[in-house]
Amino acid sequence: FTLDETTQGESLMNSFASRLKDISSIKVGGKAAFGKRIQFSIEYLLELRKNKWQKKLFKEQAKTKAAVRDEFDREARQHGRGNATDSMFSVQTVGVRPAYIDDIANQKKRTKTDTGPQKVKFDQAYVKKICQYFGEEKDGESLQTDWAKAQPSDKETKQGVEWLLETGFDDDKKADIVAVTLAELMKRRLVPWDTLKECFSASLSGLPELKMDAPHCDVMVHCLVARLLMLENFNQVVLKPIQNFVSHNENRELGWSLLLGIIKKLKAEKANDIVKKALSISEFASCAATARNTTVSDAKKLLESA
């Protein structure tokens, strides 16, 4: 019945009916290929469709007295109008779409409307995944959408930055991908500069010890600071962790190496204009002078010739 209610469905049902007629007439060795039971079933089904899927049923189900009286009154009225029906039978439409299916579908729609978009779980696996996607696609809009979809709190945002830094420091092959991702997050103002500064400071303080297990972990510093310097909205606050780091005598040699690495990374990216920008930043030049234990002017010359 439900299929016959649509044009496409009726066309399909015509094909099915035609095929059933063909099947019922098949003979093998002069005898019908299918037994009487199957033939009668096909005949019954075709007849049912011819009658618009209306099937008579015996009125055998139990009823309350009130229901019996209502039915009696209804049939009496029908007799009065000349629309008498056989009181022994009732009529049922076969193949009607069950009402509960529509109820379920409507319930799902209401549930979706009520709950709204589901919040994504902001965990380490999710942060690594969107970093990987951005590294492959370089689609800043998608990165922003994916990051915002999780609606991270300030605490979660900080944790996300820490996870990214950890990935970059642990694997130098992923350092630039992580650095580019963090730079894009800063560019789109999805992470506060102070949050990045705090996380970067914590990572930098453990760098000397980390280099014992991961000799190339300093590549992450080169990539991160270089990528941040390329931003139009670069904030010098991110250089404070380096200033604090080189202020300790035992870190000066490593600190100078980090600054040289940043300049070399910029030159490798053919960003010579950004090299000039870096050297013109007083905090950067001051870090270099402290690390090299020389004047700012001499430190700039050494970095320019790197």
Coordinates of C-alpha atoms in Angstrom, one line a residue:
F1 CA 0.0 0.0 0.0
T2 CA 2.7 2.5 1.0
L3 CA 4.7 1.9 -2.2
D4 CA 1.6 2.2 -4.4
E5 CA 1.0 5.7 -2.9
T6 CA 3.9 7.1 -4.8
T7 CA 4.5 7.3 -8.6
Q8 CA 7.9 5.6 -8.4
G9 CA 6.6 3.0 -5.9
E10 CA 3.6 2.2 -8.1
S11 CA 5.9 1.6 -11.1
L12 CA 8.0 -0.8 -9.0
M13 CA 4.9 -2.6 -7.8
N14 CA 3.7 -3.0 -11.4
S15 CA 7.0 -4.7 -12.3
F16 CA 6.7 -7.0 -9.2
A17 CA 3.1 -7.9 -10.1
S18 CA 4.0 -8.6 -13.7
R19 CA 6.9 -10.8 -12.5
L20 CA 4.6 -12.7 -10.1
K21 CA 2.1 -13.4 -12.9
D22 CA 5.0 -14.8 -15.0
I23 CA 6.2 -17.0 -12.2
S24 CA 2.7 -18.5 -11.5
S25 CA 2.4 -19.5 -15.2
I26 CA 5.7 -21.2 -15.5
K27 CA 5.4 -24.9 -16.4
V28 CA 8.0 -27.7 -16.4
G29 CA 7.2 -30.9 -18.2
G30 CA 3.6 -29.8 -18.8
K31 CA 3.0 -29.2 -15.0
A32 CA 3.1 -26.1 -13.0
A33 CA 6.6 -25.3 -11.7
F34 CA 5.2 -24.2 -8.3
G35 CA 2.7 -25.9 -6.0
K36 CA -0.8 -24.8 -5.3
R37 CA 0.1 -23.1 -2.1
I38 CA 2.5 -20.7 -3.9
Q39 CA 0.1 -20.1 -6.7
F40 CA -2.7 -19.3 -4.3
S41 CA -0.4 -16.9 -2.4
I42 CA 0.4 -15.1 -5.6
E43 CA -3.2 -15.0 -6.7
Y44 CA -4.2 -13.7 -3.2
L45 CA -1.5 -11.0 -3.3
L46 CA -2.5 -9.8 -6.8
E47 CA -6.2 -9.8 -5.9
L48 CA -5.3 -7.8 -2.7
R49 CA -3.6 -5.1 -4.8
K50 CA -6.5 -5.0 -7.2
N51 CA -8.7 -4.2 -4.2
K52 CA -6.4 -1.4 -3.2
W53 CA -4.9 -3.5 -0.4
Q54 CA -8.2 -3.7 1.5
K55 CA -8.5 -7.0 3.4
K56 CA -11.6 -8.3 5.3
L57 CA -11.1 -9.5 8.8
F58 CA -13.4 -11.4 11.1
K59 CA -14.5 -9.4 14.1
E60 CA -13.3 -11.8 16.7
Q61 CA -11.3 -9.6 19.0
A62 CA -12.6 -9.0 22.5
K63 CA -14.3 -5.6 23.1
T64 CA -15.6 -3.7 26.0
K65 CA -19.4 -3.2 26.4
A66 CA -18.9 0.5 25.6
A67 CA -17.0 -0.3 22.4
V68 CA -19.7 -2.8 21.3
R69 CA -22.5 -0.2 21.9
D70 CA -20.5 2.4 19.9
E71 CA -20.1 0.0 17.0
F72 CA -23.7 -1.0 17.1
D73 CA -24.8 2.7 17.0
R74 CA -22.4 3.4 14.1
E75 CA -23.6 0.5 12.1
A76 CA -27.3 1.5 12.7
R77 CA -26.5 4.9 11.4
Q78 CA -24.9 3.4 8.3
H79 CA -28.0 1.3 7.7
G80 CA -30.1 4.4 7.9
R81 CA -28.0 6.1 5.2
G82 CA -28.0 3.0 3.1
N83 CA -24.3 2.3 3.7
A84 CA -24.7 -1.0 5.4
T85 CA -21.7 -3.3 5.8
D86 CA -21.3 -6.9 6.7
S87 CA -21.4 -6.9 10.5
M88 CA -19.3 -10.1 10.6
F89 CA -16.3 -8.4 8.9
S90 CA -14.2 -5.4 9.3
V91 CA -11.8 -4.0 6.7
Q92 CA -8.1 -3.5 7.1
T93 CA -5.6 -1.8 4.7
V94 CA -2.5 -4.1 4.2
G95 CA 1.0 -2.7 3.9
V96 CA 0.4 0.7 5.5
R97 CA 3.5 2.2 7.0
P98 CA 3.3 1.5 10.7
A99 CA 2.6 4.6 12.8
Y100 CA 5.4 3.8 15.2
I101 CA 8.0 4.3 12.5
D102 CA 6.9 7.9 12.0
D103 CA 6.9 8.3 15.8
I104 CA 10.5 7.1 16.0
A105 CA 11.6 9.4 13.2
N106 CA 9.8 12.4 14.8
Q107 CA 11.4 11.6 18.1
K108 CA 14.9 11.5 16.6
K109 CA 14.2 14.9 15.0
R110 CA 13.1 16.3 18.3
T111 CA 16.1 14.9 20.1
K112 CA 18.5 16.4 17.5
T113 CA 16.7 19.8 17.8
D114 CA 16.7 19.7 21.6
T115 CA 20.3 18.6 22.2
G116 CA 21.8 20.8 19.5
P117 CA 25.3 20.1 18.1
Q118 CA 27.3 17.6 20.1
K119 CA 30.4 18.9 21.8
V120 CA 33.6 17.1 20.7
K121 CA 35.8 15.7 23.5
F122 CA 38.9 17.8 23.7
D123 CA 41.6 15.3 24.6
Q124 CA 45.2 14.6 23.5
A125 CA 44.1 12.3 20.6
Y126 CA 41.8 15.0 19.2
V127 CA 44.4 17.7 19.4
K128 CA 47.0 15.5 17.7
K129 CA 44.5 14.6 15.0
I130 CA 43.6 18.2 14.1
C131 CA 47.3 19.1 14.1
Q132 CA 47.9 16.2 11.6
Y133 CA 45.0 17.4 9.4
F134 CA 46.3 20.9 9.3
G135 CA 49.8 19.7 8.6
E136 CA 48.5 17.8 5.5
E137 CA 45.9 20.3 4.3
K138 CA 47.2 23.7 5.5
D139 CA 43.5 24.8 5.8
G140 CA 43.3 27.4 8.6
E141 CA 39.5 27.6 8.4
S142 CA 39.2 23.9 9.1
L143 CA 41.7 24.1 12.0
Q144 CA 39.7 27.0 13.5
T145 CA 36.4 25.0 13.1
D146 CA 37.8 21.8 14.6
W147 CA 39.4 23.7 17.5
A148 CA 36.2 25.7 18.2
K149 CA 34.0 22.6 17.8
A150 CA 35.4 21.2 21.1
Q151 CA 34.7 24.6 22.9
P152 CA 37.8 24.2 25.1
S153 CA 37.9 26.1 28.4
D154 CA 40.9 28.2 29.3
K155 CA 42.3 25.2 31.2
E156 CA 41.8 22.9 28.3
T157 CA 43.3 25.4 25.9
K158 CA 46.5 25.5 28.0
Q159 CA 46.5 21.7 28.1
G160 CA 46.1 21.5 24.3
V161 CA 49.1 23.8 23.8
E162 CA 51.2 21.7 26.2
W163 CA 50.3 18.5 24.3
L164 CA 51.3 20.2 21.0
L165 CA 54.6 21.4 22.5
E166 CA 55.3 17.9 23.9
T167 CA 54.8 16.4 20.5
G168 CA 57.2 18.8 18.9
F169 CA 59.9 18.4 21.5
D170 CA 59.7 14.6 21.6
D171 CA 59.9 14.2 17.8
D172 CA 62.0 16.7 15.8
K173 CA 60.4 15.4 12.5
K174 CA 57.1 16.7 13.7
A175 CA 58.5 19.9 15.1
D176 CA 57.7 22.2 12.1
I177 CA 54.2 20.8 11.7
V178 CA 53.5 21.5 15.4
A179 CA 55.0 25.0 15.1
V180 CA 52.9 25.8 12.0
T181 CA 49.8 24.6 13.8
L182 CA 50.6 26.7 16.9
A183 CA 51.3 29.8 14.7
E184 CA 48.0 29.4 13.0
L185 CA 46.2 29.1 16.3
M186 CA 47.9 32.3 17.4
K187 CA 47.1 34.0 14.1
R188 CA 43.4 33.2 14.5
R189 CA 43.5 34.3 18.2
L190 CA 42.3 30.9 19.4
V191 CA 45.0 30.8 22.0
P192 CA 46.1 33.8 24.2
W193 CA 49.7 34.8 23.9
D194 CA 50.2 34.7 27.6
T195 CA 49.0 31.0 27.6
L196 CA 51.6 30.2 24.9
K197 CA 54.3 32.1 26.9
E198 CA 53.5 30.1 30.1
C199 CA 53.6 26.7 28.3
F200 CA 56.7 27.6 26.3
S201 CA 58.5 28.7 29.4
A202 CA 57.8 25.4 31.2
S203 CA 59.1 23.4 28.1
L204 CA 62.2 25.6 27.8
S205 CA 63.2 25.2 31.5
G206 CA 63.5 21.4 31.0
L207 CA 65.3 21.6 27.7
P208 CA 68.9 20.9 29.0
E209 CA 67.8 17.7 30.6
L210 CA 65.6 16.7 27.7
K211 CA 68.5 17.1 25.2
M212 CA 70.2 14.2 27.0
D213 CA 67.4 11.8 25.8
A214 CA 66.4 13.7 22.6
P215 CA 69.4 15.5 21.2
H216 CA 67.4 17.3 18.5
C217 CA 64.6 18.5 20.7
D218 CA 65.9 22.1 20.3
V219 CA 64.6 22.0 16.7
M220 CA 61.2 22.7 18.1
V221 CA 62.4 26.0 19.5
H222 CA 63.9 27.0 16.1
C223 CA 60.7 26.2 14.3
L224 CA 58.3 27.6 16.8
V225 CA 59.9 31.0 17.3
A226 CA 60.6 31.4 13.6
R227 CA 57.0 30.6 12.7
L228 CA 55.7 33.0 15.3
L229 CA 58.0 35.8 14.1
M230 CA 56.4 35.4 10.6
L231 CA 53.0 36.4 12.0
E232 CA 51.8 40.0 11.5
N233 CA 50.3 39.9 15.0
F234 CA 53.5 38.6 16.6
N235 CA 53.6 39.4 20.3
Q236 CA 57.0 39.9 21.9
V237 CA 55.8 38.4 25.2
V238 CA 56.7 35.0 23.8
L239 CA 60.4 36.0 23.9
K240 CA 60.4 36.4 27.7
P241 CA 61.0 32.6 28.3
I242 CA 64.1 32.8 26.2
Q243 CA 65.3 35.9 28.1
N244 CA 64.8 34.1 31.4
F245 CA 66.5 31.0 30.0
V246 CA 69.7 32.8 28.9
S247 CA 69.9 34.8 32.1
H248 CA 71.3 31.7 33.8
N249 CA 75.0 31.2 33.0
E250 CA 74.7 27.5 32.5
N251 CA 72.2 28.0 29.8
R252 CA 73.9 30.6 27.7
E253 CA 75.7 28.4 25.3
L254 CA 72.5 26.5 24.6
G255 CA 70.6 29.7 24.4
W256 CA 72.9 31.1 21.8
S257 CA 72.5 27.9 19.8
L258 CA 68.8 28.3 20.0
L259 CA 68.9 31.9 18.6
L260 CA 71.2 30.9 15.8
G261 CA 68.9 28.0 14.9
I262 CA 65.9 30.5 14.8
I263 CA 67.8 32.7 12.3
K264 CA 68.9 29.8 10.2
K265 CA 65.3 28.5 10.1
L266 CA 64.1 31.9 8.8
K267 CA 66.8 31.9 6.2
A268 CA 65.9 28.4 5.1
E269 CA 62.3 29.6 4.6
K270 CA 63.7 32.5 2.5
A271 CA 62.2 34.9 5.0
N272 CA 65.1 37.4 5.0
D273 CA 62.7 40.3 5.8
I274 CA 61.7 38.4 8.9
V275 CA 65.4 38.1 9.9
K276 CA 65.6 41.8 9.8
K277 CA 62.4 42.1 11.8
A278 CA 63.8 39.7 14.5
L279 CA 67.0 41.6 14.8
S280 CA 65.1 44.9 15.1
I281 CA 63.2 43.6 18.1
S282 CA 65.1 44.8 21.2
E283 CA 64.1 41.7 23.3
F284 CA 65.5 39.3 20.7
A285 CA 68.7 41.3 20.3
S286 CA 69.1 41.6 24.0
C287 CA 68.7 37.8 24.4
A288 CA 71.5 37.3 21.8
A289 CA 73.8 39.7 23.5
T290 CA 73.3 38.1 26.9
A291 CA 73.7 34.6 25.6
R292 CA 76.9 35.5 23.7
N293 CA 78.1 37.7 26.5
T294 CA 78.8 40.6 24.1
T295 CA 77.2 43.8 22.9
V296 CA 73.9 44.0 21.1
S297 CA 75.6 45.4 18.0
D298 CA 78.1 42.5 17.9
A299 CA 75.4 39.9 18.6
K300 CA 73.4 41.2 15.7
K301 CA 76.3 41.0 13.3
L302 CA 77.0 37.4 14.4
L303 CA 73.4 36.4 13.8
E304 CA 73.2 38.1 10.4
S305 CA 76.3 36.2 9.3
A306 CA 74.9 32.8 10.5

